[in-house]
């Protein structure tokens, strides 16, 4: 791993990456397309498979362009698209899966892999790779592992992202604060105190309610949020994390959660309520579209001056194990993750492109995508990327609970120790579900 001392050179150019001039790539919600029944076939040998995803209108437009390319190459395979926003997608998917009628191919994420594998919904895509219908080669920086659990390939990544710290560049410069690779949590909070003292705004929007950031902190300390079947930390661990967070809310170092709530759906960072916010790096483009300042990506604080705990997360494509057309489904997934033209069309809408063919085919032209690419390359070069921990069944429920209960702590509605007890109780129920 790259040592903190050596990594502190050339920081302004290399680790604070300006994101400029973009609108939110996932803004707006696409109209939901409905479909009934599973994949179908016709008398001339043409088959139809259903492909479902969540996201906004720009993503839908790009995916439909990609589908048109696929159908040109494979004229005997027709793709029926279904798309909606995130919450509606999973509500609908749960109903479809329970009825034995999920889409043949669908967008997926790590929190749902074991949940739906446990229910017999997900195909092990290694079977199609072994049959020669799908390539599992040429995935970058070990991201293929994001789709693996229990020895199976349950999803194939289409993009990769990692947690980052988005900062208001003007605020940090005015305060004379310079983030550095390898800086510690103490140094981060000292920087936020300087910002508060000099600019009279909060330093952070609410770091301690983000499950994936807490996971990084735990990984820095030899633990992780999840083990294969349970939580990987104690109630005492979480109580301390939330106690520290609430102290910083009361001191004004973390923004008032009521004010954060009032500006939604705008971020507290782009609304000028705070100077920094932790989020996935490819989400960072939203701030330029929402805010009046300039925003950039800065390094994740560390415990020991070198280990950030970071790993690559991913959106991925999964397949229904009961599809009537497994070969065609595999061919479609293969095309969507490897075809260079698809890479050019999709860009970084779903994260940095996961395969070398698509990564090399797409040259970012705007500031935000260039910034995200440079940030991930810097993190990879630092040697800090670890392997993602598979999420147990129920992880999606626990993530939502962590955000909700952490928010109650931030608002002073729940004491940290009581909140931690509640989270563990809800996690136990989620794991049993």
GROMACS .gro file of C-alpha atoms in nm:
model
  433
    1UNK     CA    1   0.000   0.000   0.000
    2UNK     CA    2   0.114   0.351  -0.076
    3UNK     CA    3   0.238   0.528   0.234
    4UNK     CA    4   0.075   0.854   0.337
    5UNK     CA    5   0.405   1.046   0.339
    6UNK     CA    6   0.492   0.968  -0.023
    7UNK     CA    7   0.138   1.028  -0.143
    8UNK     CA    8   0.125   1.390  -0.035
    9UNK     CA    9   0.303   1.530  -0.339
   10UNK     CA   10   0.121   1.689  -0.629
   11UNK     CA   11  -0.201   1.677  -0.431
   12UNK     CA   12  -0.383   1.974  -0.582
   13UNK     CA   13  -0.354   1.833  -0.935
   14UNK     CA   14  -0.386   1.463  -0.855
   15UNK     CA   15  -0.626   1.404  -0.571
   16UNK     CA   16  -0.861   1.700  -0.577
   17UNK     CA   17  -1.022   1.661  -0.913
   18UNK     CA   18  -1.241   1.941  -1.036
   19UNK     CA   19  -1.585   1.845  -1.156
   20UNK     CA   20  -1.729   2.118  -1.376
   21UNK     CA   21  -2.023   2.196  -1.596
   22UNK     CA   22  -2.256   1.896  -1.595
   23UNK     CA   23  -2.616   1.834  -1.520
   24UNK     CA   24  -2.732   1.536  -1.319
   25UNK     CA   25  -2.702   1.233  -1.544
   26UNK     CA   26  -2.972   1.048  -1.361
   27UNK     CA   27  -3.212   1.340  -1.318
   28UNK     CA   28  -3.576   1.280  -1.388
   29UNK     CA   29  -3.761   0.953  -1.387
   30UNK     CA   30  -3.839   0.754  -1.696
   31UNK     CA   31  -4.193   0.640  -1.764
   32UNK     CA   32  -4.245   0.281  -1.663
   33UNK     CA   33  -4.287   0.038  -1.947
   34UNK     CA   34  -4.495  -0.263  -1.857
   35UNK     CA   35  -4.459  -0.617  -1.979
   36UNK     CA   36  -4.637  -0.940  -1.909
   37UNK     CA   37  -4.504  -1.291  -1.921
   38UNK     CA   38  -4.151  -1.422  -1.954
   39UNK     CA   39  -3.933  -1.435  -2.263
   40UNK     CA   40  -4.121  -1.554  -2.570
   41UNK     CA   41  -4.052  -1.710  -2.905
   42UNK     CA   42  -4.213  -1.680  -3.250
   43UNK     CA   43  -4.263  -1.911  -3.545
   44UNK     CA   44  -3.963  -1.773  -3.737
   45UNK     CA   45  -3.727  -1.849  -3.450
   46UNK     CA   46  -3.716  -1.492  -3.315
   47UNK     CA   47  -3.715  -1.475  -2.935
   48UNK     CA   48  -3.806  -1.184  -2.710
   49UNK     CA   49  -3.642  -1.125  -2.372
   50UNK     CA   50  -3.734  -0.868  -2.110
   51UNK     CA   51  -3.469  -0.631  -1.976
   52UNK     CA   52  -3.546  -0.414  -1.672
   53UNK     CA   53  -3.348  -0.141  -1.500
   54UNK     CA   54  -3.388   0.164  -1.279
   55UNK     CA   55  -3.264   0.516  -1.348
   56UNK     CA   56  -3.354   0.842  -1.514
   57UNK     CA   57  -3.439   0.939  -1.870
   58UNK     CA   58  -3.076   0.985  -1.990
   59UNK     CA   59  -2.996   0.627  -1.885
   60UNK     CA   60  -3.308   0.498  -2.059
   61UNK     CA   61  -3.216   0.680  -2.382
   62UNK     CA   62  -2.861   0.541  -2.376
   63UNK     CA   63  -2.974   0.185  -2.299
   64UNK     CA   64  -3.233   0.193  -2.579
   65UNK     CA   65  -2.959   0.301  -2.823
   66UNK     CA   66  -2.749   0.008  -2.701
   67UNK     CA   67  -3.041  -0.231  -2.744
   68UNK     CA   68  -3.083  -0.113  -3.105
   69UNK     CA   69  -2.719  -0.202  -3.174
   70UNK     CA   70  -2.766  -0.544  -3.019
   71UNK     CA   71  -3.079  -0.618  -3.220
   72UNK     CA   72  -2.894  -0.519  -3.538
   73UNK     CA   73  -2.620  -0.770  -3.460
   74UNK     CA   74  -2.865  -1.037  -3.339
   75UNK     CA   75  -3.179  -0.992  -3.554
   76UNK     CA   76  -3.339  -1.305  -3.408
   77UNK     CA   77  -3.333  -1.162  -3.053
   78UNK     CA   78  -3.570  -0.882  -2.956
   79UNK     CA   79  -3.536  -0.692  -2.627
   80UNK     CA   80  -3.842  -0.563  -2.443
   81UNK     CA   81  -3.736  -0.276  -2.211
   82UNK     CA   82  -3.885  -0.197  -1.870
   83UNK     CA   83  -3.758   0.091  -1.659
   84UNK     CA   84  -3.857   0.303  -1.363
   85UNK     CA   85  -3.700   0.473  -1.060
   86UNK     CA   86  -3.510   0.280  -0.792
   87UNK     CA   87  -3.781   0.232  -0.530
   88UNK     CA   88  -4.052   0.143  -0.778
   89UNK     CA   89  -3.817  -0.099  -0.952
   90UNK     CA   90  -3.755  -0.308  -0.641
   91UNK     CA   91  -4.118  -0.300  -0.532
   92UNK     CA   92  -4.220  -0.430  -0.875
   93UNK     CA   93  -3.933  -0.679  -0.890
   94UNK     CA   94  -4.023  -0.831  -0.554
   95UNK     CA   95  -4.379  -0.888  -0.677
   96UNK     CA   96  -4.256  -1.034  -1.005
   97UNK     CA   97  -4.005  -1.262  -0.834
   98UNK     CA   98  -4.267  -1.386  -0.588
   99UNK     CA   99  -4.493  -1.468  -0.882
  100UNK     CA  100  -4.218  -1.649  -1.073
  101UNK     CA  101  -4.219  -1.389  -1.347
  102UNK     CA  102  -3.917  -1.159  -1.310
  103UNK     CA  103  -3.747  -1.007  -1.618
  104UNK     CA  104  -3.505  -1.229  -1.809
  105UNK     CA  105  -3.223  -0.975  -1.757
  106UNK     CA  106  -3.218  -0.696  -1.500
  107UNK     CA  107  -2.997  -0.435  -1.340
  108UNK     CA  108  -2.879  -0.545  -0.996
  109UNK     CA  109  -2.660  -0.442  -0.703
  110UNK     CA  110  -2.460  -0.623  -0.438
  111UNK     CA  111  -2.717  -0.572  -0.162
  112UNK     CA  112  -2.966  -0.788  -0.351
  113UNK     CA  113  -2.750  -1.079  -0.472
  114UNK     CA  114  -2.784  -1.316  -0.180
  115UNK     CA  115  -3.143  -1.212  -0.114
  116UNK     CA  116  -3.262  -1.325  -0.454
  117UNK     CA  117  -3.018  -1.614  -0.487
  118UNK     CA  118  -3.164  -1.749  -0.165
  119UNK     CA  119  -3.507  -1.734  -0.331
  120UNK     CA  120  -3.387  -1.922  -0.639
  121UNK     CA  121  -3.423  -1.625  -0.874
  122UNK     CA  122  -3.066  -1.567  -0.997
  123UNK     CA  123  -2.881  -1.765  -1.262
  124UNK     CA  124  -2.521  -1.866  -1.195
  125UNK     CA  125  -2.372  -1.701  -1.501
  126UNK     CA  126  -2.063  -1.922  -1.486
  127UNK     CA  127  -2.276  -2.187  -1.659
  128UNK     CA  128  -2.320  -1.961  -1.961
  129UNK     CA  129  -1.954  -1.859  -1.954
  130UNK     CA  130  -1.859  -2.228  -1.960
  131UNK     CA  131  -2.096  -2.277  -2.255
  132UNK     CA  132  -1.915  -2.001  -2.448
  133UNK     CA  133  -2.208  -1.759  -2.455
  134UNK     CA  134  -2.061  -1.503  -2.215
  135UNK     CA  135  -1.707  -1.384  -2.146
  136UNK     CA  136  -1.596  -1.318  -1.788
  137UNK     CA  137  -1.256  -1.188  -1.904
  138UNK     CA  138  -1.112  -0.835  -1.921
  139UNK     CA  139  -1.279  -0.688  -1.612
  140UNK     CA  140  -1.079  -0.405  -1.455
  141UNK     CA  141  -0.929  -0.386  -1.104
  142UNK     CA  142  -1.097  -0.703  -0.978
  143UNK     CA  143  -1.449  -0.559  -1.013
  144UNK     CA  144  -1.587  -0.894  -1.137
  145UNK     CA  145  -1.581  -1.007  -0.773
  146UNK     CA  146  -1.861  -0.760  -0.694
  147UNK     CA  147  -2.102  -0.997  -0.868
  148UNK     CA  148  -1.983  -1.309  -0.687
  149UNK     CA  149  -2.126  -1.479  -0.379
  150UNK     CA  150  -2.097  -1.832  -0.246
  151UNK     CA  151  -1.889  -1.948  -0.541
  152UNK     CA  152  -2.140  -1.825  -0.800
  153UNK     CA  153  -2.131  -1.542  -1.054
  154UNK     CA  154  -2.471  -1.390  -0.981
  155UNK     CA  155  -2.412  -1.060  -1.159
  156UNK     CA  156  -2.180  -0.921  -1.427
  157UNK     CA  157  -2.061  -0.563  -1.361
  158UNK     CA  158  -2.141  -0.290  -1.615
  159UNK     CA  159  -1.969  -0.015  -1.418
  160UNK     CA  160  -1.756   0.042  -1.111
  161UNK     CA  161  -1.752   0.308  -0.843
  162UNK     CA  162  -1.594   0.372  -0.508
  163UNK     CA  163  -1.676   0.592  -0.209
  164UNK     CA  164  -1.533   0.941  -0.224
  165UNK     CA  165  -1.540   1.275  -0.046
  166UNK     CA  166  -1.695   1.553  -0.254
  167UNK     CA  167  -1.582   1.898  -0.141
  168UNK     CA  168  -1.680   2.258  -0.213
  169UNK     CA  169  -1.350   2.369  -0.366
  170UNK     CA  170  -1.410   2.741  -0.304
  171UNK     CA  171  -1.491   2.682   0.064
  172UNK     CA  172  -1.183   2.468   0.122
  173UNK     CA  173  -0.959   2.720  -0.053
  174UNK     CA  174  -1.104   3.017   0.136
  175UNK     CA  175  -1.041   2.831   0.462
  176UNK     CA  176  -0.687   2.743   0.351
  177UNK     CA  177  -0.754   2.370   0.389
  178UNK     CA  178  -0.574   2.124   0.160
  179UNK     CA  179  -0.696   1.760   0.162
  180UNK     CA  180  -0.414   1.510   0.122
  181UNK     CA  181  -0.405   1.144   0.036
  182UNK     CA  182  -0.346   0.955   0.360
  183UNK     CA  183  -0.491   1.221   0.588
  184UNK     CA  184  -0.648   1.087   0.906
  185UNK     CA  185  -0.999   1.125   1.046
  186UNK     CA  186  -0.859   1.361   1.310
  187UNK     CA  187  -0.710   1.577   1.035
  188UNK     CA  188  -1.038   1.570   0.843
  189UNK     CA  189  -1.238   1.690   1.143
  190UNK     CA  190  -0.975   1.955   1.220
  191UNK     CA  191  -1.018   2.078   0.862
  192UNK     CA  192  -1.394   2.097   0.908
  193UNK     CA  193  -1.343   2.293   1.230
  194UNK     CA  194  -1.126   2.542   1.041
  195UNK     CA  195  -1.398   2.579   0.778
  196UNK     CA  196  -1.661   2.634   1.046
  197UNK     CA  197  -1.446   2.891   1.226
  198UNK     CA  198  -1.353   3.088   0.913
  199UNK     CA  199  -1.662   3.055   0.693
  200UNK     CA  200  -1.938   3.001   0.951
  201UNK     CA  201  -2.080   2.697   0.771
  202UNK     CA  202  -2.088   2.330   0.870
  203UNK     CA  203  -1.809   2.107   0.748
  204UNK     CA  204  -2.010   1.796   0.659
  205UNK     CA  205  -2.370   1.711   0.563
  206UNK     CA  206  -2.410   1.399   0.782
  207UNK     CA  207  -2.135   1.140   0.733
  208UNK     CA  208  -2.240   0.909   1.016
  209UNK     CA  209  -2.573   0.802   0.863
  210UNK     CA  210  -2.408   0.651   0.551
  211UNK     CA  211  -2.376   0.272   0.582
  212UNK     CA  212  -2.110   0.242   0.311
  213UNK     CA  213  -1.889   0.504   0.476
  214UNK     CA  214  -1.916   0.329   0.811
  215UNK     CA  215  -1.814   0.011   0.627
  216UNK     CA  216  -1.492   0.184   0.513
  217UNK     CA  217  -1.420   0.300   0.868
  218UNK     CA  218  -1.473  -0.054   0.998
  219UNK     CA  219  -1.250  -0.197   0.723
  220UNK     CA  220  -0.977   0.049   0.825
  221UNK     CA  221  -1.001  -0.105   1.172
  222UNK     CA  222  -0.992  -0.473   1.074
  223UNK     CA  223  -1.368  -0.530   1.060
  224UNK     CA  224  -1.645  -0.482   0.801
  225UNK     CA  225  -2.012  -0.389   0.808
  226UNK     CA  226  -2.115  -0.740   0.704
  227UNK     CA  227  -1.978  -1.089   0.741
  228UNK     CA  228  -2.120  -1.362   0.518
  229UNK     CA  229  -2.423  -1.401   0.742
  230UNK     CA  230  -2.432  -1.125   1.005
  231UNK     CA  231  -2.317  -0.777   1.110
  232UNK     CA  232  -1.941  -0.753   1.146
  233UNK     CA  233  -1.933  -0.508   1.438
  234UNK     CA  234  -2.080  -0.469   1.786
  235UNK     CA  235  -2.350  -0.249   1.936
  236UNK     CA  236  -2.074  -0.068   2.126
  237UNK     CA  237  -1.888   0.003   1.801
  238UNK     CA  238  -2.196   0.159   1.647
  239UNK     CA  239  -2.289   0.348   1.964
  240UNK     CA  240  -1.948   0.520   1.961
  241UNK     CA  241  -1.981   0.605   1.589
  242UNK     CA  242  -2.322   0.761   1.637
  243UNK     CA  243  -2.223   0.937   1.963
  244UNK     CA  244  -1.933   1.105   1.785
  245UNK     CA  245  -2.160   1.203   1.497
  246UNK     CA  246  -2.425   1.354   1.722
  247UNK     CA  247  -2.164   1.556   1.913
  248UNK     CA  248  -2.059   1.710   1.582
  249UNK     CA  249  -2.418   1.796   1.494
  250UNK     CA  250  -2.456   1.976   1.827
  251UNK     CA  251  -2.129   2.163   1.777
  252UNK     CA  252  -2.232   2.271   1.427
  253UNK     CA  253  -1.950   2.080   1.257
  254UNK     CA  254  -2.215   1.864   1.089
  255UNK     CA  255  -2.509   2.042   0.930
  256UNK     CA  256  -2.845   2.067   1.106
  257UNK     CA  257  -3.044   1.765   0.977
  258UNK     CA  258  -3.365   1.970   0.971
  259UNK     CA  259  -3.206   2.215   0.727
  260UNK     CA  260  -3.074   1.925   0.518
  261UNK     CA  261  -3.428   1.788   0.503
  262UNK     CA  262  -3.571   2.124   0.398
  263UNK     CA  263  -3.353   2.155   0.085
  264UNK     CA  264  -3.423   1.803  -0.047
  265UNK     CA  265  -3.404   1.675  -0.316
  266UNK     CA  266  -3.108   1.912  -0.345
  267UNK     CA  267  -2.800   1.805  -0.153
  268UNK     CA  268  -2.695   1.995   0.159
  269UNK     CA  269  -2.355   2.041  -0.006
  270UNK     CA  270  -2.484   2.202  -0.325
  271UNK     CA  271  -2.730   2.410  -0.117
  272UNK     CA  272  -2.433   2.563   0.064
  273UNK     CA  273  -2.523   2.419   0.406
  274UNK     CA  274  -2.191   2.234   0.437
  275UNK     CA  275  -1.853   2.211   0.267
  276UNK     CA  276  -1.826   1.836   0.208
  277UNK     CA  277  -2.024   1.518   0.161
  278UNK     CA  278  -1.934   1.151   0.129
  279UNK     CA  279  -2.088   0.969  -0.166
  280UNK     CA  280  -2.006   0.731  -0.451
  281UNK     CA  281  -1.763   0.899  -0.690
  282UNK     CA  282  -1.983   0.869  -1.000
  283UNK     CA  283  -2.267   1.046  -0.813
  284UNK     CA  284  -2.048   1.355  -0.781
  285UNK     CA  285  -2.169   1.506  -1.109
  286UNK     CA  286  -2.499   1.598  -0.941
  287UNK     CA  287  -2.346   1.887  -0.747
  288UNK     CA  288  -2.251   2.099  -1.049
  289UNK     CA  289  -2.606   2.075  -1.174
  290UNK     CA  290  -2.751   2.174  -0.837
  291UNK     CA  291  -2.506   2.416  -0.682
  292UNK     CA  292  -2.344   2.755  -0.739
  293UNK     CA  293  -1.988   2.663  -0.639
  294UNK     CA  294  -1.716   2.439  -0.785
  295UNK     CA  295  -1.687   2.083  -0.657
  296UNK     CA  296  -1.413   1.822  -0.658
  297UNK     CA  297  -1.321   1.477  -0.530
  298UNK     CA  298  -1.090   1.446  -0.231
  299UNK     CA  299  -0.937   1.141  -0.060
  300UNK     CA  300  -1.117   0.932   0.203
  301UNK     CA  301  -0.975   0.995   0.553
  302UNK     CA  302  -0.785   0.707   0.712
  303UNK     CA  303  -0.717   0.561   1.055
  304UNK     CA  304  -0.349   0.478   0.997
  305UNK     CA  305  -0.243   0.728   0.730
  306UNK     CA  306  -0.262   0.484   0.438
  307UNK     CA  307  -0.556   0.239   0.435
  308UNK     CA  308  -0.883   0.393   0.315
  309UNK     CA  309  -1.081   0.067   0.328
  310UNK     CA  310  -1.207   0.134  -0.025
  311UNK     CA  311  -1.325  -0.123  -0.277
  312UNK     CA  312  -1.509  -0.112  -0.607
  313UNK     CA  313  -1.885  -0.133  -0.591
  314UNK     CA  314  -2.085  -0.197  -0.903
  315UNK     CA  315  -2.410  -0.191  -1.086
  316UNK     CA  316  -2.441  -0.521  -1.267
  317UNK     CA  317  -2.659  -0.733  -1.490
  318UNK     CA  318  -2.821  -1.048  -1.355
  319UNK     CA  319  -3.038  -1.312  -1.520
  320UNK     CA  320  -3.347  -1.503  -1.414
  321UNK     CA  321  -3.258  -1.867  -1.359
  322UNK     CA  322  -3.596  -1.971  -1.501
  323UNK     CA  323  -3.563  -1.781  -1.830
  324UNK     CA  324  -3.675  -1.973  -2.139
  325UNK     CA  325  -3.380  -1.831  -2.333
  326UNK     CA  326  -3.060  -1.864  -2.128
  327UNK     CA  327  -2.825  -1.856  -2.429
  328UNK     CA  328  -2.979  -1.538  -2.573
  329UNK     CA  329  -2.981  -1.376  -2.229
  330UNK     CA  330  -2.608  -1.453  -2.191
  331UNK     CA  331  -2.534  -1.317  -2.539
  332UNK     CA  332  -2.715  -0.995  -2.452
  333UNK     CA  333  -2.524  -0.952  -2.123
  334UNK     CA  334  -2.196  -1.022  -2.302
  335UNK     CA  335  -2.274  -0.756  -2.562
  336UNK     CA  336  -2.378  -0.497  -2.304
  337UNK     CA  337  -2.060  -0.531  -2.097
  338UNK     CA  338  -1.797  -0.588  -2.369
  339UNK     CA  339  -1.906  -0.409  -2.688
  340UNK     CA  340  -1.696  -0.093  -2.739
  341UNK     CA  341  -1.979   0.101  -2.908
  342UNK     CA  342  -2.204   0.037  -2.607
  343UNK     CA  343  -1.926   0.177  -2.387
  344UNK     CA  344  -1.920   0.497  -2.593
  345UNK     CA  345  -2.299   0.530  -2.566
  346UNK     CA  346  -2.327   0.460  -2.192
  347UNK     CA  347  -2.025   0.656  -2.072
  348UNK     CA  348  -2.004   0.667  -1.692
  349UNK     CA  349  -2.379   0.680  -1.627
  350UNK     CA  350  -2.351   0.359  -1.422
  351UNK     CA  351  -1.997   0.414  -1.299
  352UNK     CA  352  -1.662   0.377  -1.472
  353UNK     CA  353  -1.693   0.115  -1.745
  354UNK     CA  354  -1.607  -0.227  -1.606
  355UNK     CA  355  -1.433  -0.399  -1.900
  356UNK     CA  356  -1.115  -0.295  -2.076
  357UNK     CA  357  -1.290  -0.297  -2.416
  358UNK     CA  358  -1.545  -0.036  -2.307
  359UNK     CA  359  -1.310   0.160  -2.080
  360UNK     CA  360  -1.063   0.212  -2.364
  361UNK     CA  361  -1.337   0.294  -2.615
  362UNK     CA  362  -1.485   0.582  -2.414
  363UNK     CA  363  -1.281   0.899  -2.376
  364UNK     CA  364  -1.453   1.136  -2.129
  365UNK     CA  365  -1.503   1.482  -2.274
  366UNK     CA  366  -1.658   1.665  -1.979
  367UNK     CA  367  -1.508   1.774  -1.647
  368UNK     CA  368  -1.705   1.546  -1.415
  369UNK     CA  369  -1.635   1.221  -1.604
  370UNK     CA  370  -1.269   1.318  -1.640
  371UNK     CA  371  -1.257   1.385  -1.266
  372UNK     CA  372  -1.416   1.052  -1.176
  373UNK     CA  373  -1.178   0.864  -1.407
  374UNK     CA  374  -0.874   1.040  -1.260
  375UNK     CA  375  -0.996   0.977  -0.904
  376UNK     CA  376  -1.045   0.604  -0.955
  377UNK     CA  377  -0.711   0.572  -1.133
  378UNK     CA  378  -0.543   0.752  -0.843
  379UNK     CA  379  -0.709   0.521  -0.587
  380UNK     CA  380  -0.614   0.212  -0.787
  381UNK     CA  381  -0.254   0.335  -0.822
  382UNK     CA  382  -0.236   0.393  -0.446
  383UNK     CA  383  -0.289   0.018  -0.393
  384UNK     CA  384  -0.561   0.068  -0.132
  385UNK     CA  385  -0.846  -0.110  -0.310
  386UNK     CA  386  -0.959  -0.421  -0.126
  387UNK     CA  387  -1.213  -0.689  -0.209
  388UNK     CA  388  -1.580  -0.618  -0.149
  389UNK     CA  389  -1.745  -0.818   0.129
  390UNK     CA  390  -2.048  -1.013  -0.002
  391UNK     CA  391  -2.367  -0.878   0.151
  392UNK     CA  392  -2.598  -1.124   0.329
  393UNK     CA  393  -2.964  -1.158   0.239
  394UNK     CA  394  -3.142  -0.864   0.402
  395UNK     CA  395  -2.859  -0.614   0.340
  396UNK     CA  396  -3.091  -0.383   0.144
  397UNK     CA  397  -3.331  -0.362   0.440
  398UNK     CA  398  -3.044  -0.294   0.681
  399UNK     CA  399  -2.901  -0.017   0.463
  400UNK     CA  400  -3.238   0.164   0.471
  401UNK     CA  401  -3.266   0.108   0.847
  402UNK     CA  402  -2.915   0.248   0.906
  403UNK     CA  403  -3.002   0.568   0.721
  404UNK     CA  404  -3.336   0.608   0.900
  405UNK     CA  405  -3.212   0.530   1.252
  406UNK     CA  406  -2.894   0.734   1.205
  407UNK     CA  407  -3.118   1.025   1.102
  408UNK     CA  408  -3.311   0.990   1.428
  409UNK     CA  409  -2.983   1.010   1.618
  410UNK     CA  410  -2.882   1.321   1.421
  411UNK     CA  411  -3.213   1.489   1.508
  412UNK     CA  412  -3.179   1.403   1.877
  413UNK     CA  413  -3.486   1.177   1.861
  414UNK     CA  414  -3.295   0.864   1.968
  415UNK     CA  415  -2.999   0.813   2.199
  416UNK     CA  416  -2.705   0.645   2.023
  417UNK     CA  417  -2.706   0.336   2.247
  418UNK     CA  418  -3.082   0.288   2.201
  419UNK     CA  419  -3.048   0.345   1.828
  420UNK     CA  420  -2.771   0.086   1.799
  421UNK     CA  421  -2.989  -0.165   1.984
  422UNK     CA  422  -3.274  -0.094   1.744
  423UNK     CA  423  -3.050  -0.138   1.441
  424UNK     CA  424  -2.929  -0.477   1.566
  425UNK     CA  425  -3.285  -0.585   1.634
  426UNK     CA  426  -3.400  -0.485   1.285
  427UNK     CA  427  -3.093  -0.652   1.133
  428UNK     CA  428  -3.176  -0.978   1.309
  429UNK     CA  429  -3.526  -0.969   1.161
  430UNK     CA  430  -3.389  -0.881   0.814
  431UNK     CA  431  -3.145  -1.172   0.819
  432UNK     CA  432  -3.424  -1.410   0.920
  433UNK     CA  433  -3.658  -1.282   0.645
   0.00000   0.00000   0.00000
